[in-house]
PDB file of C-alpha atoms in Angstrom:
ATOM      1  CA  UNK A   1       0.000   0.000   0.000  1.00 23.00           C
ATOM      2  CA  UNK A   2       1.247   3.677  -0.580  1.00 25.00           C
ATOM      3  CA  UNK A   3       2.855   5.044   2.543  1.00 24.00           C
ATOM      4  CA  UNK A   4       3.380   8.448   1.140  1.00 24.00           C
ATOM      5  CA  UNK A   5       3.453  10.484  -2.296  1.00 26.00           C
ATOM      6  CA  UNK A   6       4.824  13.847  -2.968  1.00 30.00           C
ATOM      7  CA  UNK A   7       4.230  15.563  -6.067  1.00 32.00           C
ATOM      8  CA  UNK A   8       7.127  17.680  -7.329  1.00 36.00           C
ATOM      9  CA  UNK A   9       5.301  19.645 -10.480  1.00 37.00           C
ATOM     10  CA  UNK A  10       5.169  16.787 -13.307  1.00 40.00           C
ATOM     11  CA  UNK A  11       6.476  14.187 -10.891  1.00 43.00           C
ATOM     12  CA  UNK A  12       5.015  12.133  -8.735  1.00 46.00           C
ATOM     13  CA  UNK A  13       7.037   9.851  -6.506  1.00 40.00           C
ATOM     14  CA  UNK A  14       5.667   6.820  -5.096  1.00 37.00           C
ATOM     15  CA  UNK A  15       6.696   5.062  -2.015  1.00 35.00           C
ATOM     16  CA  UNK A  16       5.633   1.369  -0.686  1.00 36.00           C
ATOM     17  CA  UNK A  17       6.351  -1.350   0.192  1.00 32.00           C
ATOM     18  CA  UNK A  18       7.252  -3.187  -2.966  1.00 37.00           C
ATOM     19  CA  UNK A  19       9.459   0.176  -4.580  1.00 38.00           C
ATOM     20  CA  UNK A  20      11.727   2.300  -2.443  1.00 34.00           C
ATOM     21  CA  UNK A  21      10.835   5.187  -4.703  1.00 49.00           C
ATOM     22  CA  UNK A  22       9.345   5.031  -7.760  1.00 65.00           C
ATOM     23  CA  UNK A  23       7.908   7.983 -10.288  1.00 77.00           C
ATOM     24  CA  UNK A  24       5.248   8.325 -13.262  1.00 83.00           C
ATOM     25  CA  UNK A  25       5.577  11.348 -15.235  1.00 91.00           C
ATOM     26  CA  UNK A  26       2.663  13.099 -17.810  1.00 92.00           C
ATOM     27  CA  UNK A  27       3.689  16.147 -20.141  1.00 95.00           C
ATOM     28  CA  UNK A  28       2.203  17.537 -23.037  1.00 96.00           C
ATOM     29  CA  UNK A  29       4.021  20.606 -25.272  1.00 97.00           C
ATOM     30  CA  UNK A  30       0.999  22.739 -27.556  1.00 97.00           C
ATOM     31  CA  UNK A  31       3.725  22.402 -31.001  1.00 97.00           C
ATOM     32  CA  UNK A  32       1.272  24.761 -32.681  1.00 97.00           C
ATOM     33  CA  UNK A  33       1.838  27.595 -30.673  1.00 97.00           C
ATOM     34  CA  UNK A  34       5.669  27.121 -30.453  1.00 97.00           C
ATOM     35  CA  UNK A  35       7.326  29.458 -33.443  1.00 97.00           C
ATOM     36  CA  UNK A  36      11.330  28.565 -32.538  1.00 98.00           C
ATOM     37  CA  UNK A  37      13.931  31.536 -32.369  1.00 97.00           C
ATOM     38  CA  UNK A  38      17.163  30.853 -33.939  1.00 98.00           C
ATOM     39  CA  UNK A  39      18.362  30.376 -30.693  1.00 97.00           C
ATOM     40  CA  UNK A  40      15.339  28.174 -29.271  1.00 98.00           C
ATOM     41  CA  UNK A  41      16.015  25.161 -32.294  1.00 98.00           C
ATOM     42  CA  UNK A  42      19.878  25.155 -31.981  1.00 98.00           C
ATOM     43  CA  UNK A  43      19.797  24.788 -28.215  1.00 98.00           C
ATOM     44  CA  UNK A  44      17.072  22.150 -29.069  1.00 98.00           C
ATOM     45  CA  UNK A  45      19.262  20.489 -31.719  1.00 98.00           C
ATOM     46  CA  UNK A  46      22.392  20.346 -29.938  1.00 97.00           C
ATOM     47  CA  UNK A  47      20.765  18.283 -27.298  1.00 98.00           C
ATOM     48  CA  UNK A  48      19.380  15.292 -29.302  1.00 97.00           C
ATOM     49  CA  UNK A  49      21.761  13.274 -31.300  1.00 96.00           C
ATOM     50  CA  UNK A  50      22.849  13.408 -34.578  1.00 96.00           C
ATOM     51  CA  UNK A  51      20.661  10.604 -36.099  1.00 94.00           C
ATOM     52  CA  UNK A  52      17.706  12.230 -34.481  1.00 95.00           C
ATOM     53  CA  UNK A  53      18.770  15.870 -36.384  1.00 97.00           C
ATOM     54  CA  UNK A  54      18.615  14.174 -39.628  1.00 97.00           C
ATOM     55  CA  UNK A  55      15.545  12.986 -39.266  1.00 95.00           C
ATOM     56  CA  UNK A  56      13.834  15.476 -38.068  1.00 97.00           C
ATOM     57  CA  UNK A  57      15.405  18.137 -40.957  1.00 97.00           C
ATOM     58  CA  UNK A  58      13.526  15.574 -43.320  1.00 97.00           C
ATOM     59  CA  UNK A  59      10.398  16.428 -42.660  1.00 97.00           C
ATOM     60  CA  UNK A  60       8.846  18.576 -45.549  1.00 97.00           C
ATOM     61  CA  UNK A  61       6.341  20.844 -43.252  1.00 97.00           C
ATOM     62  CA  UNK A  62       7.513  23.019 -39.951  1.00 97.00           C
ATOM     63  CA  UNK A  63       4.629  20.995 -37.974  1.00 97.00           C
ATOM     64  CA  UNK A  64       5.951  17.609 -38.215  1.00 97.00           C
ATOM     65  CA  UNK A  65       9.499  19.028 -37.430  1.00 98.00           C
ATOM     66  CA  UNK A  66       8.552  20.655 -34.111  1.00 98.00           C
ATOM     67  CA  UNK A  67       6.266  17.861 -33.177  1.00 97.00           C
ATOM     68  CA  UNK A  68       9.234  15.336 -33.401  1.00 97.00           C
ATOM     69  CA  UNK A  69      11.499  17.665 -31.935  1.00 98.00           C
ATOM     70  CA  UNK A  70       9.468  18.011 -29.112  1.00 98.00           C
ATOM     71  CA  UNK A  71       8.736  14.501 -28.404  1.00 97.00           C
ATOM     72  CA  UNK A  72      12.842  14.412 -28.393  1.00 97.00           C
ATOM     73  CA  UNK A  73      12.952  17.167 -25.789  1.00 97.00           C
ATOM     74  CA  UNK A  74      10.318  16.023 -23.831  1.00 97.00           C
ATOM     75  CA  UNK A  75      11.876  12.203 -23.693  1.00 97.00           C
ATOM     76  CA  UNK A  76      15.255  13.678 -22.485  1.00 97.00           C
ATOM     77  CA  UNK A  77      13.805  16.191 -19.837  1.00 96.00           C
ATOM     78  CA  UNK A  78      12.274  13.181 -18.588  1.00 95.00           C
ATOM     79  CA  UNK A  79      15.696  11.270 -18.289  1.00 96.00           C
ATOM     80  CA  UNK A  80      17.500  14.286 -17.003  1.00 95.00           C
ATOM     81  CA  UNK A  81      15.191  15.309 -13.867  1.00 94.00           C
ATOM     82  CA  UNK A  82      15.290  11.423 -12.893  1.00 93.00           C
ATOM     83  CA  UNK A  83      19.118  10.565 -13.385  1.00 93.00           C
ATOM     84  CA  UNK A  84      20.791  14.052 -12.744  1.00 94.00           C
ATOM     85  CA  UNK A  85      22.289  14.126 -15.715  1.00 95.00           C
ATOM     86  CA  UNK A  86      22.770  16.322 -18.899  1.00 95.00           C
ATOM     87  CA  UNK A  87      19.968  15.842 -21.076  1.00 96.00           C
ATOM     88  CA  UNK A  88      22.694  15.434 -24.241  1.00 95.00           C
ATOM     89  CA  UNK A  89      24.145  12.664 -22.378  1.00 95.00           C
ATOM     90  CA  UNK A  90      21.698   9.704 -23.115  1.00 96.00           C
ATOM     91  CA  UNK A  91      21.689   7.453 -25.982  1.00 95.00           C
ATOM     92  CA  UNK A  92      18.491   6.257 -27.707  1.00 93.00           C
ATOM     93  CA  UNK A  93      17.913   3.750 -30.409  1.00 90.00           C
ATOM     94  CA  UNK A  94      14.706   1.997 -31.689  1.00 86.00           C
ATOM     95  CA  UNK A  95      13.493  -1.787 -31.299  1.00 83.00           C
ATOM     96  CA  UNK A  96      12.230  -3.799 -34.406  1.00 80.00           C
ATOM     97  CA  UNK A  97       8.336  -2.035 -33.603  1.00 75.00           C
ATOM     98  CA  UNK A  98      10.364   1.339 -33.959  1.00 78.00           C
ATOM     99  CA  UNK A  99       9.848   2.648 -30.192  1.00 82.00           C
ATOM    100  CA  UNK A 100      12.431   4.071 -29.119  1.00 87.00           C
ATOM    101  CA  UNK A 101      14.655   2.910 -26.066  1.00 90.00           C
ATOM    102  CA  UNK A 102      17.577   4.166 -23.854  1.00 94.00           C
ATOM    103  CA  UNK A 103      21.150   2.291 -24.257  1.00 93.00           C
ATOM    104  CA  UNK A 104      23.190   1.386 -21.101  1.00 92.00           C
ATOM    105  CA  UNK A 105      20.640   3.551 -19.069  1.00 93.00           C
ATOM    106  CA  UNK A 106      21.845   5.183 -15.684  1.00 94.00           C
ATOM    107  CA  UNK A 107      20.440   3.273 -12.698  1.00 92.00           C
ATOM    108  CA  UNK A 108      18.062   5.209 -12.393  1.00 91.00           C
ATOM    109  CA  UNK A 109      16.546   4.919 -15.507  1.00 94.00           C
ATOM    110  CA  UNK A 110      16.913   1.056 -15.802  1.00 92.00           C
ATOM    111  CA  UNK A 111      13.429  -0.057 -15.223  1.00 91.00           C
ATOM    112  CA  UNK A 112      11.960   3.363 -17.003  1.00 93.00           C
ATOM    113  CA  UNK A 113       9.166   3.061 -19.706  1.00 93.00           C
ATOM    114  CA  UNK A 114       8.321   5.337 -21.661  1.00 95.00           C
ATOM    115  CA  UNK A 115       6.335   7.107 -24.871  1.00 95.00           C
ATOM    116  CA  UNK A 116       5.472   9.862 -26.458  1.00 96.00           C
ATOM    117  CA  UNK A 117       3.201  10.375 -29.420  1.00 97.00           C
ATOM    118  CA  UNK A 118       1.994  13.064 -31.488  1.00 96.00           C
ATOM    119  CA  UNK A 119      -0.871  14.672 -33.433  1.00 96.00           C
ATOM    120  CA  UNK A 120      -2.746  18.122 -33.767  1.00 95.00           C
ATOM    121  CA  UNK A 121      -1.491  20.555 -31.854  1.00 97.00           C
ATOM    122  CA  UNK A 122       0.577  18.438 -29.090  1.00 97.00           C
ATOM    123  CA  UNK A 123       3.430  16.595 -28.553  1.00 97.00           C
ATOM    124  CA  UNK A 124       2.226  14.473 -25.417  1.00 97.00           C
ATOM    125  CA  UNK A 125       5.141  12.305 -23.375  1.00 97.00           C
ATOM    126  CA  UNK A 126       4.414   9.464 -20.441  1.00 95.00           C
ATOM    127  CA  UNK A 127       6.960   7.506 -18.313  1.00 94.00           C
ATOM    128  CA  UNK A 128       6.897   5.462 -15.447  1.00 90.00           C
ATOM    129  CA  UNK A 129       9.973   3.846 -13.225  1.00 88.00           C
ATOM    130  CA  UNK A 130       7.557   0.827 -12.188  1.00 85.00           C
ATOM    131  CA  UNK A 131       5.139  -0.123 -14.615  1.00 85.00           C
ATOM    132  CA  UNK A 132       4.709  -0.450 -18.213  1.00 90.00           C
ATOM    133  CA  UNK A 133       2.998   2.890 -20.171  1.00 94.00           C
ATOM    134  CA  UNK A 134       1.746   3.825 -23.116  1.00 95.00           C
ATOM    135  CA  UNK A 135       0.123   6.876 -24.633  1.00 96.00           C
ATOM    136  CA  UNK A 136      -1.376   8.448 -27.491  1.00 97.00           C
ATOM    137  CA  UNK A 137      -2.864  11.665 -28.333  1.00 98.00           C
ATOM    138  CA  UNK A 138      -5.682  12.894 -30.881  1.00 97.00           C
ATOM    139  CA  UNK A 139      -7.171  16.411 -32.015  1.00 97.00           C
ATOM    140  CA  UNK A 140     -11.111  15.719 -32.378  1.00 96.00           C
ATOM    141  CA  UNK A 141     -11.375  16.951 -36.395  1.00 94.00           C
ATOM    142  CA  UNK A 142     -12.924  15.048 -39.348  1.00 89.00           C
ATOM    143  CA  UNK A 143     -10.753  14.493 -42.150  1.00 83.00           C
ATOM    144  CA  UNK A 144     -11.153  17.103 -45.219  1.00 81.00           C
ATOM    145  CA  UNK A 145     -13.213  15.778 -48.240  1.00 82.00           C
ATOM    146  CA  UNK A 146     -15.265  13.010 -46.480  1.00 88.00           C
ATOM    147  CA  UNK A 147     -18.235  12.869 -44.149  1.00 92.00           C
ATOM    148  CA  UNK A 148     -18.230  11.297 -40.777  1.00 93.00           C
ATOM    149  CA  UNK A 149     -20.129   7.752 -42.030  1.00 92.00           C
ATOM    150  CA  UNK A 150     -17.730   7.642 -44.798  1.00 93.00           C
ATOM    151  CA  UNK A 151     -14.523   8.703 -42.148  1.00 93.00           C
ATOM    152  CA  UNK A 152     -16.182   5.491 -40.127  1.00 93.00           C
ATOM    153  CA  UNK A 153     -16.359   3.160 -43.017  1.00 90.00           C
ATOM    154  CA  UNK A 154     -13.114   3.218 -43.832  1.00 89.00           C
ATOM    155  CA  UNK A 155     -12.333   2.221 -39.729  1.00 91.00           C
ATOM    156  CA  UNK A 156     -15.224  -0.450 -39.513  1.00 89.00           C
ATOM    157  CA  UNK A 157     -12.821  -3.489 -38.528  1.00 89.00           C
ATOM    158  CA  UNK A 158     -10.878  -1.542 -35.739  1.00 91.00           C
ATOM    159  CA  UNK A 159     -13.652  -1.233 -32.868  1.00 95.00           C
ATOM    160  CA  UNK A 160     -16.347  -3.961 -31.992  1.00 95.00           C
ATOM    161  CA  UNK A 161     -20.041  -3.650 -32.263  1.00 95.00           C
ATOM    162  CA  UNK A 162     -20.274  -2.929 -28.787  1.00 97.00           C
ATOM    163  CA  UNK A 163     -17.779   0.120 -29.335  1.00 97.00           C
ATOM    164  CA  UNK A 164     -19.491   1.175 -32.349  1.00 96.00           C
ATOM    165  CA  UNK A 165     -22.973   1.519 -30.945  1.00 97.00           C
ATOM    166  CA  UNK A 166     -20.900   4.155 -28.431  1.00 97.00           C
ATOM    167  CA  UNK A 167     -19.110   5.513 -30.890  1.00 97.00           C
ATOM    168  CA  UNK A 168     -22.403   5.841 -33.051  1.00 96.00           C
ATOM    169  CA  UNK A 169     -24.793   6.607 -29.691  1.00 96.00           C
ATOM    170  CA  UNK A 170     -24.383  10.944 -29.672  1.00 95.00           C
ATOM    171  CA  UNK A 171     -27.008  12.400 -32.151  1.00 95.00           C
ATOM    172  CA  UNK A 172     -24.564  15.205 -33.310  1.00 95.00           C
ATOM    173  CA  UNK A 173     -20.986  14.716 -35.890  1.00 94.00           C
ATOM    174  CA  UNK A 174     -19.144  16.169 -33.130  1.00 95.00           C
ATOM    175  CA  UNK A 175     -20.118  13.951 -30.413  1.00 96.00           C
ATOM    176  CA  UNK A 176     -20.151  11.235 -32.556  1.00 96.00           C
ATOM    177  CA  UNK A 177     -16.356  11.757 -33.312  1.00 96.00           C
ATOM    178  CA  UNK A 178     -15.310  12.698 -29.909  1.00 97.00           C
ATOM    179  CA  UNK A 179     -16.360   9.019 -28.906  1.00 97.00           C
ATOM    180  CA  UNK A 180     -14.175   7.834 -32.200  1.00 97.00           C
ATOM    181  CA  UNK A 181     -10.927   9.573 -31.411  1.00 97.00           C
ATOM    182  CA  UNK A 182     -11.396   8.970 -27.673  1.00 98.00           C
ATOM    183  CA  UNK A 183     -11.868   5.207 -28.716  1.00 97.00           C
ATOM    184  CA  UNK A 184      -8.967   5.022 -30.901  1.00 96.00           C
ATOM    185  CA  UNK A 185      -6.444   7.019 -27.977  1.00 97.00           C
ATOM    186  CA  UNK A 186      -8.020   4.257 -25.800  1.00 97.00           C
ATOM    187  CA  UNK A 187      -6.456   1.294 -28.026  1.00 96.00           C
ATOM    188  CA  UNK A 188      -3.217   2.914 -29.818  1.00 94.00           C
ATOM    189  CA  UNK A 189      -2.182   3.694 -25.777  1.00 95.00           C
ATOM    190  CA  UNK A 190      -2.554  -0.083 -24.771  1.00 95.00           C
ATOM    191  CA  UNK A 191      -0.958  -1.602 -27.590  1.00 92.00           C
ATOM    192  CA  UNK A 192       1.749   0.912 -27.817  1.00 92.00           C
ATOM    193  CA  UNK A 193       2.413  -0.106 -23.873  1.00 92.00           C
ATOM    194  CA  UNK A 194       2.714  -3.705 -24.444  1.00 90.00           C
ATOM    195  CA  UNK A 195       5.206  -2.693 -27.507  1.00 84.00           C
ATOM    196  CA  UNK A 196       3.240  -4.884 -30.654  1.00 74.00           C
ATOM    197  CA  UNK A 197       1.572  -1.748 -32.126  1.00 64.00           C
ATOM    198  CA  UNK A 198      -2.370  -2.104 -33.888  1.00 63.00           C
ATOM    199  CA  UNK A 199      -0.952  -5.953 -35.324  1.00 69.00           C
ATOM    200  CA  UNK A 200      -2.017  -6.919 -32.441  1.00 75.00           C
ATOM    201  CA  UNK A 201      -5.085  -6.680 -33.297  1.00 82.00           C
ATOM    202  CA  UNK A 202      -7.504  -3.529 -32.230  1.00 85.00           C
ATOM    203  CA  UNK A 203     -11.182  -5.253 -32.816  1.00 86.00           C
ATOM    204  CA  UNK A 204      -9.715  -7.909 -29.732  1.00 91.00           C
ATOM    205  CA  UNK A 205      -9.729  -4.830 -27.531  1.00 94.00           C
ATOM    206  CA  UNK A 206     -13.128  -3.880 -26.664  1.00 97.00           C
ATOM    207  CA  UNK A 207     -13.380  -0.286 -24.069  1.00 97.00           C
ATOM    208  CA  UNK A 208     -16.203   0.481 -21.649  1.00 97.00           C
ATOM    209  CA  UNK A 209     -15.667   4.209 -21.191  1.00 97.00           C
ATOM    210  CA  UNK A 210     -16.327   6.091 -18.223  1.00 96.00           C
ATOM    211  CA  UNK A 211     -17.088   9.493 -17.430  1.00 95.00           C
ATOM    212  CA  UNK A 212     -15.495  12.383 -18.258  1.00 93.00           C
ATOM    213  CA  UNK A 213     -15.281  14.684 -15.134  1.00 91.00           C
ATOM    214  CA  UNK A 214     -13.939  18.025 -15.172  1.00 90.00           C
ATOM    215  CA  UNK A 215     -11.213  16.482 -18.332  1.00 91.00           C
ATOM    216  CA  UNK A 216     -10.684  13.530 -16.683  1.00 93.00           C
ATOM    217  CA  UNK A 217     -11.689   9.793 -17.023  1.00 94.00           C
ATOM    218  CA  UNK A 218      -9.544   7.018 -14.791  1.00 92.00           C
ATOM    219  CA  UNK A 219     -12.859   4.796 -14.687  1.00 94.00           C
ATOM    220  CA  UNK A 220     -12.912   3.287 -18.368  1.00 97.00           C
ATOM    221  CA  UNK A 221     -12.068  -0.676 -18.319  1.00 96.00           C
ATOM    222  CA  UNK A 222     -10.853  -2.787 -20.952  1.00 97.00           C
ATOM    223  CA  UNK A 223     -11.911  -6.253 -22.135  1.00 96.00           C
ATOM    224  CA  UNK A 224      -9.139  -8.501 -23.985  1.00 95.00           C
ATOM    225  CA  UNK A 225     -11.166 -11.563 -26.439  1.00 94.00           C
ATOM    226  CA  UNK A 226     -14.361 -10.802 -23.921  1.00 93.00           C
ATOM    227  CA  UNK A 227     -12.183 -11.281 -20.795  1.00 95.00           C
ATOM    228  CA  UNK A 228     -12.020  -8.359 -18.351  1.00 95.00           C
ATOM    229  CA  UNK A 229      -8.889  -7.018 -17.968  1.00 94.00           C
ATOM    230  CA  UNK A 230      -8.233  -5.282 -14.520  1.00 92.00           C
ATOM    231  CA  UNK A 231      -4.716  -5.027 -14.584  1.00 93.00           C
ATOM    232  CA  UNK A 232      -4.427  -2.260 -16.596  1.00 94.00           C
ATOM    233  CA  UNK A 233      -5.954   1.420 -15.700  1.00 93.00           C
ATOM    234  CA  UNK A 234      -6.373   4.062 -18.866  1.00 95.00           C
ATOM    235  CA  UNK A 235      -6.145   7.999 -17.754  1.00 94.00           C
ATOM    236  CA  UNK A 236      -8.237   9.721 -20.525  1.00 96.00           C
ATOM    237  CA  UNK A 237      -7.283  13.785 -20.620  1.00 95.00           C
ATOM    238  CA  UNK A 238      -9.394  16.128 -22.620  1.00 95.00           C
ATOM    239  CA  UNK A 239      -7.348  19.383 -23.713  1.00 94.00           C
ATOM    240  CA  UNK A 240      -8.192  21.613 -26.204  1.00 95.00           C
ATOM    241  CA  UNK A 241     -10.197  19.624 -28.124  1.00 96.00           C
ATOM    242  CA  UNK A 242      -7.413  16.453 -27.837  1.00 97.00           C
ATOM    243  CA  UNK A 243      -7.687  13.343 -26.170  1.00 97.00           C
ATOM    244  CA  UNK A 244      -4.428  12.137 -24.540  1.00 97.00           C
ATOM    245  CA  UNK A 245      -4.760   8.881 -23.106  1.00 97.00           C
ATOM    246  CA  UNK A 246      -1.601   7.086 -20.801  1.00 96.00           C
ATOM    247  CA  UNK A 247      -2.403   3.298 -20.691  1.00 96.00           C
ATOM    248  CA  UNK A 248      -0.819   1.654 -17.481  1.00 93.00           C
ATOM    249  CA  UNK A 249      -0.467  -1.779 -15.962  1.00 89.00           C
ATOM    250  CA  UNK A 250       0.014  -1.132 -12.348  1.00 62.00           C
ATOM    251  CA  UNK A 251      -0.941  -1.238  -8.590  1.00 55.00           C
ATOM    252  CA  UNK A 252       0.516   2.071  -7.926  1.00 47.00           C
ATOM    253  CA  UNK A 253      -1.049   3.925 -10.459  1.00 47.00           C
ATOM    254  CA  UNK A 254      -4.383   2.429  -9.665  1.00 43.00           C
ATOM    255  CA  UNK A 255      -4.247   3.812  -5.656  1.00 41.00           C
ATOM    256  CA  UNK A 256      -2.918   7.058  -6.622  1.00 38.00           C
ATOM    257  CA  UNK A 257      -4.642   8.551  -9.407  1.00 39.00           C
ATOM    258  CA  UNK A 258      -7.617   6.798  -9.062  1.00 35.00           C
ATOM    259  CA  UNK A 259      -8.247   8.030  -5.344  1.00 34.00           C
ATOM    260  CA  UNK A 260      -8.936  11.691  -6.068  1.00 42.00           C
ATOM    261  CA  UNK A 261     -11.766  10.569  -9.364  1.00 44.00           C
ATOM    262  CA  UNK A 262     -12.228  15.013  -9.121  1.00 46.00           C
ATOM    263  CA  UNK A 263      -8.725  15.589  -9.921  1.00 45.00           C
ATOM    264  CA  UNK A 264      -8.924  18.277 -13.070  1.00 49.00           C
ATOM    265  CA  UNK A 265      -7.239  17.761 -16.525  1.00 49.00           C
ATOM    266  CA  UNK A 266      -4.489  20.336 -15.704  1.00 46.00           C
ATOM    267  CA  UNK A 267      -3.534  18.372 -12.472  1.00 52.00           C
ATOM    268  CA  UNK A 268      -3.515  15.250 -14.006  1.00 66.00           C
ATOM    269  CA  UNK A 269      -0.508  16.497 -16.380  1.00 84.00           C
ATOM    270  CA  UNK A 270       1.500  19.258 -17.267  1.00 90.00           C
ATOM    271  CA  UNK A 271       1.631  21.033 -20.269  1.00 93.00           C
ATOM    272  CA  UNK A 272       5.082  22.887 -20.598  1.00 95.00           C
ATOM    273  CA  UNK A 273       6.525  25.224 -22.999  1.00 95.00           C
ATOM    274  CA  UNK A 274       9.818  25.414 -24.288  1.00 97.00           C
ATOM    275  CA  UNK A 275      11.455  27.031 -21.648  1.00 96.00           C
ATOM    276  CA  UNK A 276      10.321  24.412 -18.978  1.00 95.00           C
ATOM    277  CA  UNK A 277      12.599  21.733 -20.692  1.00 96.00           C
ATOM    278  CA  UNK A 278      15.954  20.616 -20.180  1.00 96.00           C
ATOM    279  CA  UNK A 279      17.937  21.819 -22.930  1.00 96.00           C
ATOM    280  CA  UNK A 280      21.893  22.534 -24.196  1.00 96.00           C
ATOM    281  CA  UNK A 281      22.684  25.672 -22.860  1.00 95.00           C
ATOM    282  CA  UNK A 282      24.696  26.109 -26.062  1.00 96.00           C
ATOM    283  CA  UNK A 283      23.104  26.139 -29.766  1.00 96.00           C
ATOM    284  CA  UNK A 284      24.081  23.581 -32.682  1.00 97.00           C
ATOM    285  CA  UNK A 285      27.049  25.148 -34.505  1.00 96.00           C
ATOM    286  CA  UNK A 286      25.548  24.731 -37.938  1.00 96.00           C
ATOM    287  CA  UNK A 287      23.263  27.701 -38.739  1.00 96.00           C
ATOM    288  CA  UNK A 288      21.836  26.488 -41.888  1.00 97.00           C
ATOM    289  CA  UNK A 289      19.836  23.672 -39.935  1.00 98.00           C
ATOM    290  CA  UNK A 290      17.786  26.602 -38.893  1.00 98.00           C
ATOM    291  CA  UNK A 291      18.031  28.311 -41.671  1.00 97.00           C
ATOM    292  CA  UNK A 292      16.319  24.862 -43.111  1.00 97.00           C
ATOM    293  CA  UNK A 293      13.903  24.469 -41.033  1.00 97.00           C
ATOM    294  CA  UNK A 294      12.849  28.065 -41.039  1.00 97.00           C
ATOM    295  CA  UNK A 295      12.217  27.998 -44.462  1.00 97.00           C
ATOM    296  CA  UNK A 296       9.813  25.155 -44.674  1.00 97.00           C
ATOM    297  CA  UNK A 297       5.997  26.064 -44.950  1.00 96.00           C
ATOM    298  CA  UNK A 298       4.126  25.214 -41.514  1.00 95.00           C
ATOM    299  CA  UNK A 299       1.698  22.365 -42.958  1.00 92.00           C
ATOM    300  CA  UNK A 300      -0.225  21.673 -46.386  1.00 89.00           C
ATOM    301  CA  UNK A 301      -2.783  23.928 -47.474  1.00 80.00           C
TER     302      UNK A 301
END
């Protein structure tokens, strides 16, 4: 049972019986609104690795370049505040599912998982020292050129019929794709926590949401080939017309965020801007990859 927890900003830090100390942290970085000084990407550059630069500089559209680059930052603020160390200093490289993971981690960091995803207007980041996590986040919008039924066709074989007559149940568009996207943050957050990605299967996954209270739902539960699943808890965030959704098989997170069911959006995790993250004091020595990146239009027409 938890003894104690003491929230330091985005961190919590758990204490029982079974972990000396362990820590679960939620951020979430608006991309949209972030329009990088010279100054701001360089810094940002010369603190993710070299491999990491080039990808990112190969993105055609300013969006999908800060979005990435974010997720980056956010991953090695996250690494920094729990092992002490320069945020530079860690080296990341990718499994055979492409998620990313740290190599010869510091203590600290040994039994860390972690994710980030992104889509909208966020870059959204979990992690946890003592459990396994997962999360995804979608912007509630309806494709361009298509209606909702035909947006919904073309996803038939992802959700059950139990999850479509949900999805379906709202008499407005709006509501009706509010329950989509929050279904589909739901499933990408499990399977991206158990590391197999939507092979896995998404129609064996059947949700029973909750309520939504004040931007927050811990209460949704999770069936696996009709078997209830109570292992794992989901923490559904609406923001800004974005679901983020951290998927998370553990005992901890179950007696600490699910005490306080009131607990608003904005406690539940913290959005930061660029000058909350750990970052190189000094800028990439290489101009032009601003200079690149500055010229590139912000998304397609």
């Amino acid at each position: 049972a938890v003894v104690s927890t003491q929230s330091t900003g985005t961190i919590q830090l758990l204490r029982n019986s079974r972990h000396l100390s362990s820590a679960m942290i939620r951020y979430a970085f608006k991309t949209s609104t972030w329009h990088p000084t010279q100054s701001e990407w360089l810094r940002a550059a010369n603190t993710i690795s070299e491999p990491e630069r080039e990808r990112i500089s190969q993105f055609m559209y300013k969006r999908d370049a800060k979005q990435s680059m974010a997720g980056r930052l956010l991953m090695r603020t996250c690494f920094s505040r729990l092992a002490g160390e320069a945020p530079q200093s860690f080296v990341l490289a990718r499994d055979l599912s492409g998620k990313p993971y740290l190599l010869n981690p510091p203590s600290a960091l040994t039994s860390l998982s972690f994710n980030v995803s992104h889509a909208g207007d966020y870059a959204a980041f979990a992690a946890s020292t003592s459990a396994k996590i997962g999360v995804d986040v979608m912007k509630v919008e309806l494709r361009r050129n298509t209606t909702v039924e035909q947006f919904f066709g073309h996803m038939k074989k992802q959700f059950t019929d139990f999850e479509w007559q949900t999805i379906r149940s709202p008499v407005s568009d709006r509501g009706k794709l509010a329950n989509f996207y929050r279904h589909w943050c739901l499933k990408e957050s499990y399977v991206k926590a158990i590391g197999t990605g939507i092979k896995f299967g998404l129609q064996r996954i059947q949700f029973d949401l909750g309520q939504l209270e004040s931007g927050v739902c811990r209460t949704t539960t999770m069936s696996i080939d009709g078997v209830l699943d109570s292992d794992w808890t989901f923490e559904e965030i609406f923001l800004d017309n974005h679901f983020i959704t951290i998927a998370m098989r553990s005992d901890d997170f179950l007696e600490v965020s699910v005490g306080d069911p009131h607990i608003k959006a904005e406690q539940s995790l913290k959005v930061v801007k660029f000058d909350d993250l750990i970052v190189s004091n000094d800028g990439l020595d290489d101009e032009y990859y601003f200079v690149s990146f500055h010229e590139k239009k912000e998304c397609p027409l």
